[in-house]
Amino acid sequence: MVDMKLPDPTERAEGQFPKSTVTRTAILESATDFLARHGYSRFSLALVAAQAGLSRAALVYHFPTRAELIQATIYYVTRRRIEDYAEAMGAIADSPHMTRIAIDVARAELSKTPFLAFAELSAAARSDADLESMFAPALMEYDRARRRFAEKLFPPDTVNSPVFDLKRDILRYLQEGFAQQGGLSFDAAKRERDMEALLQLLMTTPEGDALLRRAVKNEQN
């Protein structure tokens, strides 16, 4: 169970029919897929309704405005990313090579629709103040929820290491940055292997740990 301090947007509002949860989930799945495929600028109630196989009126019954649907989609996408991560990491919790496998888990996330939608929202928020005000709290909770889950998943000596968060940041931002930039233009296969080797070195070897400890120590001085 992941501790998430985000509303569940699939929950029906007071007075709505029990099946509303199913309909709301279908709408939010379609909204997530739409963002991943077509982008934030084209996002509209009519197009999301059409993708969900609903009338615009049926969608508006659950999410009356574009802003309300965007806010609900932000919550939904963020929760999905946290849940997918927790499920994948929970499956390897007893592995002696958990850190090594975690690199593959993180990379696999990058091809999933929730990540693509999340990345689209993040990019659009940089030039849209209203979207940024909605997205920033969810982004903060995404980071904190994953940290809280990691505290339960990894041994205390790992979590309490001064380089634990630095390792998490390197893994996340190197892989996510690579995905959001659209990959490499030449010698892609070799360069991807080199980045993979760098991550394995930094995350799983004594030499990498020593290097990261030097970086943390220098920052504290």
Coordinates of N, CA and C in Angstrom, one line a residue, residues 24-169:
R24 N -16.1 7.4 -14.6 CA -15.0 8.4 -14.4 C -13.7 7.8 -14.7
T25 N -13.5 6.6 -14.3 CA -12.2 5.9 -14.6 C -12.0 5.8 -16.1
A26 N -13.0 5.5 -16.9 CA -12.9 5.4 -18.4 C -12.6 6.8 -18.9
I27 N -13.2 7.8 -18.4 CA -12.9 9.2 -18.9 C -11.5 9.5 -18.6
L28 N -11.0 9.2 -17.4 CA -9.6 9.6 -17.0 C -8.6 8.8 -17.8
E29 N -8.9 7.5 -18.1 CA -8.0 6.7 -18.9 C -7.9 7.3 -20.3
S30 N -9.1 7.8 -20.9 CA -9.1 8.4 -22.2 C -8.3 9.7 -22.2
A31 N -8.5 10.5 -21.1 CA -7.8 11.8 -21.0 C -6.3 11.6 -20.9
T32 N -5.9 10.5 -20.2 CA -4.5 10.2 -20.1 C -3.9 9.8 -21.4
D33 N -4.6 9.0 -22.1 CA -4.2 8.5 -23.4 C -4.1 9.7 -24.4
F34 N -5.1 10.5 -24.3 CA -5.2 11.7 -25.2 C -4.0 12.6 -25.0
L35 N -3.6 12.9 -23.8 CA -2.5 13.7 -23.5 C -1.2 13.1 -24.1
A36 N -1.1 11.8 -23.9 CA 0.1 11.1 -24.3 C 0.3 11.1 -25.8
R37 N -0.9 11.0 -26.5 CA -0.8 10.9 -28.0 C -0.9 12.2 -28.7
H38 N -1.7 13.1 -28.2 CA -2.0 14.4 -28.9 C -1.5 15.6 -28.3
G39 N -1.2 15.6 -27.0 CA -0.7 16.8 -26.3 C -1.7 17.6 -25.6
Y40 N -1.2 18.5 -24.8 CA -2.0 19.4 -23.9 C -2.8 20.4 -24.7
S41 N -2.1 21.0 -25.8 CA -2.8 22.1 -26.5 C -4.0 21.7 -27.2
R42 N -4.2 20.4 -27.6 CA -5.4 19.9 -28.2 C -6.4 19.3 -27.3
F43 N -6.1 19.3 -26.0 CA -6.9 18.7 -25.0 C -8.3 19.4 -24.9
S44 N -9.4 18.7 -25.1 CA -10.7 19.4 -24.9 C -11.7 18.4 -24.4
L45 N -12.8 18.9 -23.9 CA -13.8 18.0 -23.4 C -14.4 17.1 -24.5
A46 N -14.7 17.8 -25.6 CA -15.3 17.1 -26.8 C -14.4 15.9 -27.3
L47 N -13.1 16.2 -27.4 CA -12.2 15.2 -28.0 C -12.0 14.0 -27.0
V48 N -11.9 14.4 -25.7 CA -11.7 13.3 -24.7 C -13.0 12.5 -24.7
A49 N -14.2 13.1 -24.7 CA -15.5 12.4 -24.7 C -15.5 11.5 -25.9
A50 N -15.2 11.9 -27.1 CA -15.2 11.1 -28.2 C -14.3 9.9 -28.1
Q51 N -13.1 10.1 -27.6 CA -12.2 9.0 -27.4 C -12.7 8.0 -26.4
A52 N -13.4 8.5 -25.4 CA -14.0 7.6 -24.4 C -15.3 6.9 -24.8
G53 N -15.8 7.3 -26.0 CA -17.0 6.8 -26.5 C -18.3 7.3 -25.8
L54 N -18.2 8.5 -25.3 CA -19.3 9.2 -24.6 C -19.7 10.4 -25.3
S55 N -20.9 10.9 -25.0 CA -21.3 12.2 -25.5 C -20.6 13.3 -24.6
R56 N -20.5 14.5 -25.1 CA -19.9 15.6 -24.3 C -20.7 15.8 -23.1
A57 N -22.0 15.7 -23.2 CA -22.9 15.9 -22.0 C -22.6 14.9 -20.9
A58 N -22.4 13.6 -21.3 CA -22.1 12.6 -20.4 C -20.8 12.9 -19.6
L59 N -19.8 13.4 -20.4 CA -18.5 13.7 -19.7 C -18.7 14.9 -18.8
V60 N -19.5 15.9 -19.2 CA -19.6 17.2 -18.4 C -20.4 16.9 -17.1
Y61 N -21.2 15.8 -17.1 CA -21.9 15.4 -15.9 C -20.9 15.1 -14.8
H62 N -19.7 14.6 -15.2 CA -18.7 14.2 -14.2 C -17.6 15.3 -14.0
F63 N -17.3 15.9 -15.1 CA -16.2 17.0 -15.1 C -16.8 18.2 -15.9
P64 N -17.4 19.1 -15.2 CA -18.1 20.2 -15.9 C -17.2 21.1 -16.8
T65 N -16.0 21.3 -16.5 CA -15.1 22.2 -17.2 C -13.8 21.5 -17.6
R66 N -13.1 22.1 -18.6 CA -11.8 21.6 -19.0 C -10.9 21.7 -17.8
A67 N -10.9 22.7 -17.1 CA -10.0 22.9 -15.9 C -10.2 21.7 -14.9
E68 N -11.5 21.4 -14.6 CA -11.8 20.3 -13.7 C -11.3 19.0 -14.2
L69 N -11.4 18.8 -15.5 CA -11.0 17.5 -16.1 C -9.4 17.5 -16.1
I70 N -8.8 18.6 -16.4 CA -7.3 18.6 -16.3 C -6.8 18.3 -14.9
Q71 N -7.5 19.0 -13.9 CA -7.0 18.7 -12.5 C -7.2 17.3 -12.1
A72 N -8.4 16.7 -12.5 CA -8.6 15.3 -12.2 C -7.6 14.4 -12.9
T73 N -7.3 14.7 -14.1 CA -6.3 13.9 -14.9 C -4.9 14.0 -14.3
I74 N -4.6 15.2 -13.8 CA -3.3 15.3 -13.1 C -3.2 14.3 -11.9
Y75 N -4.3 14.4 -11.1 CA -4.3 13.4 -10.0 C -4.3 12.0 -10.4
Y76 N -5.0 11.7 -11.4 CA -5.1 10.3 -11.9 C -3.7 9.8 -12.5
V77 N -3.1 10.6 -13.3 CA -1.8 10.3 -13.9 C -0.8 10.1 -12.8
T78 N -0.8 11.0 -11.9 CA 0.2 11.0 -10.8 C 0.0 9.7 -9.9
R79 N -1.2 9.4 -9.6 CA -1.5 8.2 -8.8 C -1.1 7.0 -9.6
R80 N -1.4 6.9 -10.9 CA -1.0 5.8 -11.7 C 0.5 5.6 -11.7
R81 N 1.2 6.6 -11.9 CA 2.7 6.5 -11.9 C 3.2 5.9 -10.6
I82 N 2.7 6.4 -9.5 CA 3.1 6.0 -8.2 C 2.7 4.5 -8.0
E83 N 1.5 4.2 -8.3 CA 1.0 2.8 -8.2 C 1.8 1.8 -9.1
D84 N 2.0 2.2 -10.3 CA 2.8 1.3 -11.2 C 4.2 1.1 -10.7
Y85 N 4.8 2.1 -10.2 CA 6.2 2.0 -9.6 C 6.1 1.1 -8.4
A86 N 5.2 1.3 -7.5 CA 5.1 0.5 -6.3 C 4.8 -1.0 -6.6
E87 N 4.0 -1.3 -7.6 CA 3.7 -2.6 -8.0 C 5.0 -3.3 -8.5
A88 N 5.7 -2.6 -9.4 CA 6.9 -3.2 -10.0 C 8.0 -3.4 -9.0
M89 N 8.2 -2.4 -8.1 CA 9.2 -2.5 -7.1 C 8.9 -3.6 -6.1
G90 N 7.6 -3.6 -5.7 CA 7.1 -4.6 -4.7 C 7.4 -6.0 -5.2
A91 N 7.3 -6.2 -6.5 CA 7.5 -7.6 -7.0 C 9.0 -8.1 -6.9
I92 N 9.9 -7.1 -6.7 CA 11.3 -7.5 -6.6 C 11.9 -7.2 -5.2
A93 N 11.0 -7.0 -4.2 CA 11.4 -6.6 -2.9 C 12.4 -7.6 -2.2
D94 N 12.3 -8.8 -2.5 CA 13.1 -9.8 -1.9 C 14.4 -10.2 -2.7
S95 N 14.6 -9.5 -3.8 CA 15.7 -9.8 -4.6 C 17.0 -9.3 -4.0
P96 N 18.1 -10.1 -4.1 CA 19.4 -9.5 -3.6 C 20.0 -8.5 -4.6
H97 N 19.4 -8.4 -5.7 CA 19.8 -7.4 -6.8 C 18.8 -6.3 -7.0
M98 N 18.1 -5.9 -5.9 CA 17.0 -5.0 -6.1 C 17.4 -3.7 -6.7
T99 N 18.5 -3.1 -6.3 CA 19.0 -1.9 -6.8 C 19.3 -2.0 -8.3
R100 N 19.9 -3.1 -8.7 CA 20.3 -3.3 -10.1 C 19.0 -3.4 -11.0
I101 N 18.0 -4.2 -10.5 CA 16.8 -4.4 -11.2 C 16.0 -3.1 -11.2
A102 N 16.1 -2.2 -10.2 CA 15.3 -1.0 -10.1 C 15.6 -0.1 -11.3
I103 N 16.8 -0.2 -11.9 CA 17.2 0.6 -13.0 C 16.3 0.2 -14.2
D104 N 16.1 -1.1 -14.4 CA 15.3 -1.6 -15.4 C 13.8 -1.3 -15.2
V105 N 13.4 -1.3 -14.0 CA 12.0 -0.9 -13.6 C 11.8 0.5 -14.0
A106 N 12.7 1.4 -13.7 CA 12.5 2.8 -14.0 C 12.5 3.0 -15.5
R107 N 13.3 2.3 -16.2 CA 13.4 2.5 -17.7 C 12.1 2.0 -18.3
A108 N 11.5 0.9 -17.8 CA 10.3 0.4 -18.3 C 9.1 1.4 -18.2
E109 N 9.2 2.2 -17.1 CA 8.1 3.1 -16.9 C 8.0 4.2 -18.0
L110 N 9.1 4.4 -18.6 CA 9.2 5.5 -19.6 C 8.4 5.2 -20.9
S111 N 8.0 4.0 -21.1 CA 7.3 3.7 -22.3 C 5.8 3.6 -22.0
K112 N 5.4 3.8 -20.8 CA 4.0 3.7 -20.4 C 3.2 5.0 -20.6
T113 N 2.0 4.8 -20.9 CA 1.1 6.0 -21.2 C 1.1 7.0 -20.0
P114 N 1.0 6.6 -18.7 CA 1.0 7.6 -17.7 C 2.2 8.4 -17.6
F115 N 3.4 7.9 -17.9 CA 4.6 8.7 -18.0 C 4.5 9.7 -19.1
L116 N 4.1 9.2 -20.3 CA 4.1 10.1 -21.4 C 3.1 11.3 -21.2
A117 N 2.0 11.0 -20.5 CA 1.0 12.1 -20.2 C 1.6 13.0 -19.1
F118 N 2.3 12.4 -18.1 CA 2.9 13.2 -17.1 C 4.0 14.1 -17.6
A119 N 4.8 13.6 -18.6 CA 5.8 14.4 -19.2 C 5.2 15.5 -20.0
E120 N 4.1 15.3 -20.7 CA 3.4 16.3 -21.5 C 2.9 17.4 -20.5
L121 N 2.3 17.0 -19.4 CA 1.8 18.0 -18.5 C 3.0 18.9 -17.9
S122 N 4.1 18.2 -17.6 CA 5.2 18.9 -17.1 C 5.8 19.9 -18.0
A123 N 5.9 19.5 -19.3 CA 6.4 20.5 -20.3 C 5.4 21.6 -20.5
A124 N 4.1 21.3 -20.6 CA 3.1 22.4 -20.9 C 3.1 23.4 -19.7
A125 N 3.3 22.9 -18.5 CA 3.2 23.7 -17.3 C 4.2 24.8 -17.2
R126 N 5.3 24.6 -18.0 CA 6.4 25.6 -17.9 C 6.0 26.9 -18.6
S127 N 5.0 26.9 -19.5 CA 4.5 28.1 -20.1 C 3.0 28.4 -19.9
D128 N 2.4 27.7 -18.9 CA 1.0 27.9 -18.6 C 0.9 28.0 -17.1
A129 N 0.7 29.2 -16.6 CA 0.7 29.5 -15.2 C -0.4 28.8 -14.5
D130 N -1.6 28.7 -15.1 CA -2.7 28.0 -14.5 C -2.5 26.5 -14.4
L131 N -1.9 25.9 -15.4 CA -1.6 24.5 -15.3 C -0.5 24.3 -14.3
E132 N 0.5 25.1 -14.3 CA 1.6 25.0 -13.3 C 1.1 25.0 -11.9
S133 N 0.1 25.8 -11.6 CA -0.4 25.9 -10.2 C -1.2 24.6 -9.9
M134 N -1.7 23.9 -10.9 CA -2.4 22.7 -10.6 C -1.4 21.5 -10.5
F135 N -0.4 21.6 -11.4 CA 0.5 20.4 -11.5 C 1.6 20.4 -10.4
A136 N 2.0 21.5 -10.0 CA 3.2 21.6 -9.0 C 2.9 20.8 -7.8
P137 N 1.7 20.9 -7.1 CA 1.5 20.1 -5.9 C 1.5 18.6 -6.2
A138 N 1.0 18.2 -7.3 CA 1.0 16.8 -7.6 C 2.4 16.3 -7.9
L139 N 3.2 17.1 -8.5 CA 4.6 16.7 -8.8 C 5.3 16.6 -7.5
M140 N 5.1 17.5 -6.6 CA 5.7 17.4 -5.2 C 5.3 16.1 -4.5
E141 N 4.0 15.8 -4.6 CA 3.5 14.6 -3.9 C 4.1 13.4 -4.6
Y142 N 4.2 13.4 -5.9 CA 4.8 12.2 -6.6 C 6.2 11.9 -6.0
D143 N 7.0 13.0 -5.9 CA 8.4 12.8 -5.3 C 8.3 12.3 -3.9
R144 N 7.5 12.8 -3.1 CA 7.4 12.5 -1.7 C 6.9 11.1 -1.5
A145 N 5.8 10.7 -2.3 CA 5.2 9.4 -2.1 C 6.2 8.3 -2.5
R146 N 7.0 8.5 -3.6 CA 8.0 7.5 -4.0 C 9.0 7.4 -2.9
R147 N 9.4 8.5 -2.3 CA 10.4 8.5 -1.2 C 9.9 7.7 0.0
R148 N 8.6 7.9 0.4 CA 8.0 7.2 1.5 C 7.9 5.7 1.2
F149 N 7.6 5.4 0.0 CA 7.6 4.0 -0.4 C 9.0 3.3 -0.4
A150 N 10.0 4.1 -0.8 CA 11.3 3.6 -0.8 C 11.8 3.3 0.6
E151 N 11.4 4.1 1.5 CA 11.7 3.9 2.9 C 11.2 2.6 3.5
K152 N 10.1 2.2 3.0 CA 9.5 0.9 3.4 C 10.1 -0.3 2.7
L153 N 10.6 0.0 1.5 CA 11.1 -1.1 0.6 C 12.5 -1.5 0.8
F154 N 13.4 -0.5 1.0 CA 14.8 -0.7 1.1 C 15.2 -0.9 2.6
P155 N 16.3 -1.6 2.9 CA 16.8 -1.7 4.2 C 17.2 -0.3 4.8
P156 N 17.0 -0.2 6.1 CA 17.3 1.1 6.8 C 18.7 1.6 6.5
D157 N 19.7 0.8 6.4 CA 21.1 1.3 6.1 C 21.2 1.9 4.7
T158 N 20.4 1.3 3.8 CA 20.4 1.9 2.4 C 19.7 3.2 2.4
V159 N 18.5 3.3 3.1 CA 17.7 4.5 3.1 C 18.4 5.6 3.8
N160 N 19.1 5.3 4.9 CA 19.8 6.3 5.7 C 21.2 6.7 5.1
S161 N 21.6 6.1 4.0 CA 22.8 6.5 3.4 C 22.8 7.9 2.9
P162 N 23.8 8.7 3.1 CA 23.8 10.1 2.6 C 23.6 10.2 1.1
V163 N 23.9 9.1 0.4 CA 23.8 9.2 -1.1 C 22.5 8.6 -1.6
F164 N 21.6 8.2 -0.8 CA 20.4 7.5 -1.2 C 19.5 8.4 -2.1
D165 N 19.3 9.6 -1.7 CA 18.4 10.5 -2.5 C 19.2 10.9 -3.8
L166 N 20.5 11.1 -3.7 CA 21.3 11.4 -4.9 C 21.2 10.3 -5.9
K167 N 21.2 9.1 -5.5 CA 21.1 8.0 -6.4 C 19.7 8.0 -7.1
R168 N 18.7 8.2 -6.3 CA 17.3 8.3 -6.8 C 17.2 9.4 -7.8
D169 N 17.8 10.5 -7.5 CA 17.7 11.7 -8.5 C 18.4 11.4 -9.8

